[in-house]
XYZ file of C-alpha atoms in Angstrom:
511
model
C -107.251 29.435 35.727
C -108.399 29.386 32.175
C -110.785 27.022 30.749
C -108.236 24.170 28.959
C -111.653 22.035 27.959
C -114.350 22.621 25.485
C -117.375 20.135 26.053
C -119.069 20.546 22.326
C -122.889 19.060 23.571
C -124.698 19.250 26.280
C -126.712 16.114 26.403
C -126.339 13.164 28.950
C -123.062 12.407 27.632
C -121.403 15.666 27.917
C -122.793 16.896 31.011
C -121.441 13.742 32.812
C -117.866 14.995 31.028
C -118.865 18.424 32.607
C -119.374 16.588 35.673
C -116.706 14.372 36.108
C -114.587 17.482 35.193
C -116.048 19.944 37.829
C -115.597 17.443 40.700
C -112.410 16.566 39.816
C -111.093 20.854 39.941
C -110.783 21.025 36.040
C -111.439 24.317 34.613
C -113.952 24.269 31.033
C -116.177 25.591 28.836
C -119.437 23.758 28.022
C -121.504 24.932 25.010
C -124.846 23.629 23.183
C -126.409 25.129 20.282
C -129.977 24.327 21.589
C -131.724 26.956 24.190
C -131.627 24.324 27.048
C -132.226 20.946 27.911
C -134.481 18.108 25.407
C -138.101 18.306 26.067
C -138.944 14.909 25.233
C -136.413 12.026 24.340
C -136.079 8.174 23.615
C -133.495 7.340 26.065
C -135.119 5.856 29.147
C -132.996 3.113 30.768
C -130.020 4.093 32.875
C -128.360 0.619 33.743
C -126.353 -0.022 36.694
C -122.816 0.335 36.127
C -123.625 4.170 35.189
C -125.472 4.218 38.492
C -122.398 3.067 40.620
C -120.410 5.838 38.389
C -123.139 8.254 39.619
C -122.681 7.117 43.103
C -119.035 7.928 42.991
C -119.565 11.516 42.220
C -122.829 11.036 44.394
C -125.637 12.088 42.169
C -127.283 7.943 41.724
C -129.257 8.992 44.882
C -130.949 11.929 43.335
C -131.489 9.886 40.032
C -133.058 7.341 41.636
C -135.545 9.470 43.216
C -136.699 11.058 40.414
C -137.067 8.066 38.649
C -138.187 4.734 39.573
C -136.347 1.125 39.442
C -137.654 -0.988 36.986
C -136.982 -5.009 38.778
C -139.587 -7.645 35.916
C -139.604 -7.712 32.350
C -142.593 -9.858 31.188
C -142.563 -10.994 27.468
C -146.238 -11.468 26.066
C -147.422 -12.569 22.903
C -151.106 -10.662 23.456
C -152.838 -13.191 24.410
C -150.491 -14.572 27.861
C -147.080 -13.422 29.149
C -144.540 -16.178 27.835
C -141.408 -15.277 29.827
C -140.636 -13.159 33.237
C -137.486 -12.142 34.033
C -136.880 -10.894 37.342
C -133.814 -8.099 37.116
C -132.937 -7.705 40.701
C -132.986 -11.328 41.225
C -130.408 -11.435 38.881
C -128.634 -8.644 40.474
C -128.563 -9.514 43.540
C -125.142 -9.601 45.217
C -123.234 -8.256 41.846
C -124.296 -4.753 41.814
C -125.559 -2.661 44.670
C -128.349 -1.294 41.868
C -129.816 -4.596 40.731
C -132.127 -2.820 38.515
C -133.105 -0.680 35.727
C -133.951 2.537 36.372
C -136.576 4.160 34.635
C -135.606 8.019 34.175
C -136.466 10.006 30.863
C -133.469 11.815 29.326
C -134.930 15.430 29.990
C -135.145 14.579 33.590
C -131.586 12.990 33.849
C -130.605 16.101 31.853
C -132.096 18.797 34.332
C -130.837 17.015 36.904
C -127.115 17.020 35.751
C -127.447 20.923 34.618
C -128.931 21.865 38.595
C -125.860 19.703 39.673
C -123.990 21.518 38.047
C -125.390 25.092 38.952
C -124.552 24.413 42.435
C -121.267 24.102 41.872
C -120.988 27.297 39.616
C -120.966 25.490 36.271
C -123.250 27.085 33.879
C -124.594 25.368 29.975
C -123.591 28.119 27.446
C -127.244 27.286 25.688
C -127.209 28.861 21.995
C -123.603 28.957 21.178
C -122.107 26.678 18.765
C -119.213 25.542 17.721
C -118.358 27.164 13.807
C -114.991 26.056 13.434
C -111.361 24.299 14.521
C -108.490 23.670 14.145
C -105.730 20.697 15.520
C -102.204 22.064 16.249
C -99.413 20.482 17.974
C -100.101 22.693 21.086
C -104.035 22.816 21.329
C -106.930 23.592 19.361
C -108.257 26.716 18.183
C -111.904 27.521 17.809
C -114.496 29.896 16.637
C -117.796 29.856 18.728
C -120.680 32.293 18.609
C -123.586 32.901 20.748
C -126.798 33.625 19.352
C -126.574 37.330 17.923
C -123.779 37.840 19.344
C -120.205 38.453 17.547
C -118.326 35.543 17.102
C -115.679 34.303 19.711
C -112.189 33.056 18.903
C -110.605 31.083 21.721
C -107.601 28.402 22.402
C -108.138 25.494 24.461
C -105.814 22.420 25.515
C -108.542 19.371 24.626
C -111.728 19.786 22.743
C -114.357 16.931 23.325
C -117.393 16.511 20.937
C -120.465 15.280 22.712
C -122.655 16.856 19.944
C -124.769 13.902 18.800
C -125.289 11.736 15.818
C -125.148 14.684 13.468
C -121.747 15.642 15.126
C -120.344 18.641 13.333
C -117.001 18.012 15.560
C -116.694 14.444 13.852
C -117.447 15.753 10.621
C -115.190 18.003 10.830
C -112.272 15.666 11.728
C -113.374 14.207 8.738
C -114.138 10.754 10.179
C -115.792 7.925 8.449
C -118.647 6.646 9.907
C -119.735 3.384 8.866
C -122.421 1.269 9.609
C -126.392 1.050 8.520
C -129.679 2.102 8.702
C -132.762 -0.269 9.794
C -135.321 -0.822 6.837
C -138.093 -0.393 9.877
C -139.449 2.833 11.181
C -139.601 3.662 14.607
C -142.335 5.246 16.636
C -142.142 6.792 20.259
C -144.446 8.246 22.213
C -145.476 9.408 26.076
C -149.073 8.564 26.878
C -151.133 9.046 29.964
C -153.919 6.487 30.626
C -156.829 7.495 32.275
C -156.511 4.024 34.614
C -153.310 3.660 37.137
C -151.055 1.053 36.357
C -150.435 -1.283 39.456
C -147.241 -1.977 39.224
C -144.584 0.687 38.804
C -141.792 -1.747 38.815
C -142.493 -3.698 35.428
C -141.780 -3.385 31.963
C -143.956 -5.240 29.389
C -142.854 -6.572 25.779
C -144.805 -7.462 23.246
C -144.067 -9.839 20.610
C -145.516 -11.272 17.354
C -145.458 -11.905 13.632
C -145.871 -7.773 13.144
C -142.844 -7.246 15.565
C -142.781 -6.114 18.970
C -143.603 -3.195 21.351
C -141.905 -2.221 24.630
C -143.893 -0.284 26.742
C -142.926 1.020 30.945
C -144.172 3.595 33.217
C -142.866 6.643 33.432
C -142.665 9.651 35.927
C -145.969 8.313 37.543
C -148.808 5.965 37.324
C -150.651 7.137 35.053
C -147.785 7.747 32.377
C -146.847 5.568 29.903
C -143.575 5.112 26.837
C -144.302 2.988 24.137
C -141.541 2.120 21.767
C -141.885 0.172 18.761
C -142.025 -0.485 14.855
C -145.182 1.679 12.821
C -146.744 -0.765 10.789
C -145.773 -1.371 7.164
C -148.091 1.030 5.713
C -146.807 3.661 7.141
C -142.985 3.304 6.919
C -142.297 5.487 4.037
C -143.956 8.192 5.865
C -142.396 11.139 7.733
C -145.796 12.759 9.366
C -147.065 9.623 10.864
C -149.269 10.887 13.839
C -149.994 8.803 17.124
C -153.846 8.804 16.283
C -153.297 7.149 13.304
C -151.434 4.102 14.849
C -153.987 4.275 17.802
C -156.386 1.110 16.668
C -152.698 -0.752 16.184
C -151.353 -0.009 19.442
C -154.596 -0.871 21.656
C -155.601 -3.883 20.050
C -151.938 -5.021 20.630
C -151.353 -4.391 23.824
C -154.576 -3.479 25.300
C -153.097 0.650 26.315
C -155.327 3.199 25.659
C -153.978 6.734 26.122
C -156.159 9.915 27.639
C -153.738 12.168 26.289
C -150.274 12.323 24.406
C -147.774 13.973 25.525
C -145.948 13.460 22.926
C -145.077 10.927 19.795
C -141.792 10.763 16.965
C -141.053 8.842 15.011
C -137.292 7.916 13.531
C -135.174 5.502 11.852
C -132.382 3.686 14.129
C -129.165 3.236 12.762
C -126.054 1.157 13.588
C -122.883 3.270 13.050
C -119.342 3.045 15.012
C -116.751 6.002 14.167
C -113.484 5.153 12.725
C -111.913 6.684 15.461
C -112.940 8.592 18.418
C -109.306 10.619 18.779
C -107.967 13.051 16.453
C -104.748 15.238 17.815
C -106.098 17.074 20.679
C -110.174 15.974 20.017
C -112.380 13.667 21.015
C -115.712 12.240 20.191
C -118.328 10.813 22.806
C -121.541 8.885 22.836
C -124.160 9.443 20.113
C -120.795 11.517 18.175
C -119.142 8.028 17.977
C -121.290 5.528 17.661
C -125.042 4.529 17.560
C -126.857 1.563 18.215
C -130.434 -0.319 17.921
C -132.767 0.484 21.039
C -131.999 -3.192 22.473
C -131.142 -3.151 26.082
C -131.280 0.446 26.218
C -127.464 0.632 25.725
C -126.793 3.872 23.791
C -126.957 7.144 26.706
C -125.744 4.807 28.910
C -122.800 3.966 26.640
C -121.684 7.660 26.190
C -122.394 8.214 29.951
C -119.199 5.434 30.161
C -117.091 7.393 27.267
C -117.517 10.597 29.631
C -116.643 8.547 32.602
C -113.582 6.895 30.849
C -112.375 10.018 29.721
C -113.340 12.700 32.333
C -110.688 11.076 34.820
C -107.720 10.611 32.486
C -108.501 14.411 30.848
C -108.215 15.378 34.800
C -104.870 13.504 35.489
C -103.192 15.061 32.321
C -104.552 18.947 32.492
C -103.508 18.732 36.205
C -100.041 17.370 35.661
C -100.705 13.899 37.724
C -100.306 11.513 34.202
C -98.182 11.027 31.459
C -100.535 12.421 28.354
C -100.149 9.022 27.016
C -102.970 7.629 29.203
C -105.431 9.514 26.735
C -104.457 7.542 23.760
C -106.093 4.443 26.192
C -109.736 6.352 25.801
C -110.064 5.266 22.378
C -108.499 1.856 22.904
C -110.837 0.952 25.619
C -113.855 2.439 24.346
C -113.853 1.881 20.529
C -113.391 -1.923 21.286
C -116.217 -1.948 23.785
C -118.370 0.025 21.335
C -117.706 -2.415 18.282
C -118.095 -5.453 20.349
C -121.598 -3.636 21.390
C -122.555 -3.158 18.289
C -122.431 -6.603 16.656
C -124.473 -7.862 19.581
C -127.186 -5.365 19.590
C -127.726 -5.609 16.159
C -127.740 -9.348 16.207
C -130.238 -9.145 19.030
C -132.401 -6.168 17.343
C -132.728 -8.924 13.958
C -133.854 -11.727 15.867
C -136.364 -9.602 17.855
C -137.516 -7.728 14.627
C -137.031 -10.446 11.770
C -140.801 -12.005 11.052
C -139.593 -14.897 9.052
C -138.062 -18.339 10.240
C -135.515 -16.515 13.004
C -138.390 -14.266 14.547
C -140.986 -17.004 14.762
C -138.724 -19.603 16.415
C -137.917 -17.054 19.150
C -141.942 -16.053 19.601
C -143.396 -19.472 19.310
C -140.344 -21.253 21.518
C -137.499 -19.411 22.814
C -139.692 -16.682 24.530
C -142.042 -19.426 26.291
C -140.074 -22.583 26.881
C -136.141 -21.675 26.536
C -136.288 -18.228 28.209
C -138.021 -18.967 31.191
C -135.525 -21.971 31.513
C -132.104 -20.023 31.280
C -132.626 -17.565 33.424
C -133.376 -20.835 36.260
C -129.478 -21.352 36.076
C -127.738 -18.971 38.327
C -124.525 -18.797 35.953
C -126.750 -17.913 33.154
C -129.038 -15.536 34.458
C -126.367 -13.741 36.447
C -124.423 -13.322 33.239
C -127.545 -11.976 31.732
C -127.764 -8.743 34.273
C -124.127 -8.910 33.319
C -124.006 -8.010 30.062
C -127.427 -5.753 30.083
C -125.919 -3.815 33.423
C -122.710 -3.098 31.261
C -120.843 -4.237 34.899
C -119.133 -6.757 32.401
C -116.992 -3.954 30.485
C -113.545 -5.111 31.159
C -110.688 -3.249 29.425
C -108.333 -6.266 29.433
C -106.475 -5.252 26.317
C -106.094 -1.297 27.606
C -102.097 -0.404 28.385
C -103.282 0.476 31.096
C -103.971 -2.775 32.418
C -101.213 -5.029 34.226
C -101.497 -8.162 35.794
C -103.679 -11.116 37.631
C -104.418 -11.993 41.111
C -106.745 -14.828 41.911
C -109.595 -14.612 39.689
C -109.424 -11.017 38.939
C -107.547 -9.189 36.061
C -106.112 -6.037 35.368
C -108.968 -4.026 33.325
C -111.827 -5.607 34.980
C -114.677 -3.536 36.923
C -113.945 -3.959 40.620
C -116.145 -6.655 41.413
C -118.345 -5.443 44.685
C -119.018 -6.983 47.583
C -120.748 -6.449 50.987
C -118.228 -6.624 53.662
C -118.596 -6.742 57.475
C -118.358 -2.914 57.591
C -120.400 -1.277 54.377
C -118.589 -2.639 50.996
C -115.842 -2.397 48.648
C -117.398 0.231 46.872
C -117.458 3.113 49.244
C -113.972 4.135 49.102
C -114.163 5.016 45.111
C -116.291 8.245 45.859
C -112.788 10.087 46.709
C -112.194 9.589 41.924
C -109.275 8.828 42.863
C -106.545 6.250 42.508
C -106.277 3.298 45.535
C -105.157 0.732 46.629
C -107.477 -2.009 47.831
C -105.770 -5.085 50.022
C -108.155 -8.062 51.047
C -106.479 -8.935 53.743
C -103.666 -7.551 56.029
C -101.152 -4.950 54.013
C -97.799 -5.116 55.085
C -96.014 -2.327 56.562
C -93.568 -1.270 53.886
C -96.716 -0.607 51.462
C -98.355 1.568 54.211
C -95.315 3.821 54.140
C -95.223 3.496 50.601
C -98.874 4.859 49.694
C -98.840 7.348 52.700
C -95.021 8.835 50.976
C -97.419 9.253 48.033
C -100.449 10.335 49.386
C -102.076 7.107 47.786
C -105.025 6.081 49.357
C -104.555 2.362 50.476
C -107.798 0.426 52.268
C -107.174 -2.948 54.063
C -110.663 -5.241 54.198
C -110.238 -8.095 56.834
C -110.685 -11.349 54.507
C -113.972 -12.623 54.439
C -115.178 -16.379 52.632
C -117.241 -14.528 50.204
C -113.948 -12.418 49.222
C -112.503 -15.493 47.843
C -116.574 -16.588 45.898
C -116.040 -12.829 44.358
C -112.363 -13.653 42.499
C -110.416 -11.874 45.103
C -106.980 -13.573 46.407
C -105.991 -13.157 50.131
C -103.255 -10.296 50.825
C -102.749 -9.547 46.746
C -102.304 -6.180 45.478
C -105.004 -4.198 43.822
C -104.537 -0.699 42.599
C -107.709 0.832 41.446
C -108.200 3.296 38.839
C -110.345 6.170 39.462
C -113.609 5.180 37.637
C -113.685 1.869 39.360
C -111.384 -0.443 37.308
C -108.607 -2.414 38.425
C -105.268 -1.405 36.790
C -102.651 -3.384 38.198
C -102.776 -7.026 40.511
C -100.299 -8.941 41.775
C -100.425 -12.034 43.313
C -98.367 -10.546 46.400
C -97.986 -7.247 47.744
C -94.412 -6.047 45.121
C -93.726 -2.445 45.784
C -91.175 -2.786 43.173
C -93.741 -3.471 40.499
C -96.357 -1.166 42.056
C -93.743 1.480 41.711
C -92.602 0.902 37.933
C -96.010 1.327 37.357
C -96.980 4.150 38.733
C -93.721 5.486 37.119
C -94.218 4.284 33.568
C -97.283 6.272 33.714
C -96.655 9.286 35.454
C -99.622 8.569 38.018
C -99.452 10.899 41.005
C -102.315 10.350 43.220
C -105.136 13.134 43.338
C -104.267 13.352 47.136
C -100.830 14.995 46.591
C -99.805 18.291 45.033
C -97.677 17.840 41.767
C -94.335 19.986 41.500
């Protein structure tokens, strides 16, 4: 079968496209104008909600491995840490990664091209995209592969995952608006001649120059440092790491044996117009950019490729309406806005050394911090929103319906259950139906007439603490999201549904 996907990019975000794709028996192309994967990069963080996207497909073990999980922030001001906050505390029981996990972009990146290898996908390194062109039927491009003549070829869906400089968004001709931060940024890899003790923390730093965020990478003796280049030197392209050396050490008290290496760059806050155009998409950095707070941005376009992978599968394979697509941008632009504005507001108050800045240094960090994250509501809510497990799609057309505490377009909350957990069943990317409870036998012989996968979990107490209601209807999307509930078990509205959508189950052949 022909290739009826181009994946423009082959970063993090497009090689989880390329992913999601491949598992799910969808034939594509995947191109990238560089001559492999990054050698060094600023994304570090992958939160949890991409993990237990990773686990479906099951590459979080392997990720996990080669990085480390990152469980205690501390906040310091130099002189004494103000604030701890303890990440898998706050975890615990909502995620089964109550983490961070510390894993540099050039690792995650090998290890989603080796994936991929095994399964006979190869990058097409050095061959970019030159042109394109909508029509009504599919989109026609012009590729060529370094010194070699230039390729004309047709395909069904073309998806840009080609970065902040996106020449696939560009050429859609789509606004991008948004700013550019008045600091500039510095980056770098050290290796200190001491171990560090404790692999599992992360350290801030915070005063009236601004702050520094520094973790251990790869091993113990490896170090990133993020953080703003003093005044000085902000107008400066060619600032080297030797010459912020004195500033970094007296700071923070890290003194590096060697760097491996050191950027420096200028973060901007941009959201796309739109991220669909005819028979094109944008993803990740392509769409939308955001401040370094919370580590948000790969693990954002991780989610667009997630979002769209399965609903890209469902169409090209004949098991959706092509309607569901138009629900990529819906769900993901909002999210991405909504991201956005709180970044940024977060990124001023941490950066801003006037009235703002100081109040959070000289109180918040060492009297009201310490004291939210004491409240279980608050603190839980906190891993929340940083884990991106909050991401509810609420508004999507996709989403129909409420049963006990849970509503269409949520994330499926997880729980531990007698046998494993709620969670195991979504490695099949497929659609299900989940019944806590006892399913009655007409919607056995329902799902089994349409090779739906249905999977009864004898009610539990802590069922009920999680939002779920006894015996109600839950039909689960393939990346993890509930689409439709119902209070009781309605094949009639289960049905209409699955009809008004075209949704034929992954499990059973389409005509």
């Amino acid at each position: 079968m022909n290739p009826q996907i181009l994946i423009v990019g082959a970063g993090p975000t497009g090689l989880a496209l390329a992913y999601s794709l491949a598992r799910q028996g969808v034939p594509f192309r995947i191109i990238d104008r560089n001559s492999g994967t990054g050698t060094a990069s600023r994304a570090l963080a992958v939160h949890a909600r991409i993990l237990e996207h990773y686990e479906q497909f099951g590459l979080a073990e392997r990720n996990i491995e080669r990085g480390h999980p990152i469980l205690s922030l501390d906040v310091s001001d130099g002189k004494k840490v103000r604030a701890q906050v303890k990440f898998h505390e706050l975890g615990k029981g909502q995620s089964p990664f109550p983490f961070i996990l510390s894993l540099p972009q050039d690792d995650h990146e090998e290890i989603l091209v080796d994936e991929l290898s095994k399964i006979g996908v190869e990058v097409e390194w050095n061959t970019e995209l030159i042109s394109f062109e909508n029509t009504e039927d599919g989109v026609n491009t012009v590729m060529q592969e370094l010194g070699e003549p230039v390729e004309i070829a047709e395909f069904a869906y073309v998806c840009g995952c080609d970065g902040a400089g996106s020449m696939v968004r560009k050429g859609l001709d789509l606004d991008f608006p948004g700013g550019t931060y008045k600091q500039l940024f510095f980056v770098a890899d050290i290796e200190t001649a001491k171990p560090v003790d404790d692999m599992e923390k992360m350290d801030m730093y915070m005063d009236n120059d601004g702050f520094m965020l520094y973790m251990n990478v790869r091993n113990a003796h490896t170090k990133r440092i993020l953080g703003i280049v003093p005044e000085e030197f902000n107008e400066r392209t060619d600032v080297q790491y030797s010459e912020i050396t004195d500033y970094v050490e007296n700071k923070i008290g890290v003194k590096a044996s060697k760097v491996n290496w050191f950027s420096t760059y200028r973060v901007h806050n941009r959201v796309s117009e739109k991220f669909t155009k005819g028979r094109i998409f944008i993803l990740g950095d392509a769409g939308h950019l955001h401040s370094p707070t919370g580590g948000q941005g790969m693990n954002t376009g991780i989610g667009d490729a997630i979002n769209l992978g399965w609903k890209l599968a469902a169409v090209v394979q004949g098991k959706a309406n092509p309607i569901i697509l138009g629900t990529y941008e819906q769900e993901r632009i909002a999210f991405a806005r909504r991201l956005i504005a709180t970044t940024d507001k977060a990124f001023h108050t941490i950066v801003n050394q006037k009235l703002p800045g100081t109040l959070l240094r000289d109180y918040a960090v060492p009297y009201a911090l310490p004291s939210v994250f004491k409240f279980s509501f608050a603190s839980k809510n906190a891993f929340r929103i940083l884990s991106q497990i909050h991401i509810n799609y609420r508004s999507s057309l996709l989403s129909k319906g409420k049963a006990g505490k849970i509503f269409a377009g949520m994330r499926l909350p997880w729980i531990e259950t007698a046998n494993g957990d709620n969670f195991a069943p979504l490695r099949s990317v497929d659609w299900q139906i989940h019944i806590y409870g006892k399913a009655t036998p007409e919607l056995i012989d329902f799902a089994r007439s349409q090779s739906l996968e249905l999977h009864e979990f004898a009610w539990e107490s802590r069922m009920k603490d999680a939002g779920f209601k006894q015996d109600a209807l839950y039909l689960i999307r393939p990346d993890g999201h509930v689409a439709l509930a119902t209070e009781k078990q309605w094949l009639r509205v289960l049905k209409m549904y699955l009809e008004s959508f075209g949704i034929v189950a992954f499990g059973e052949k389409s005509d």
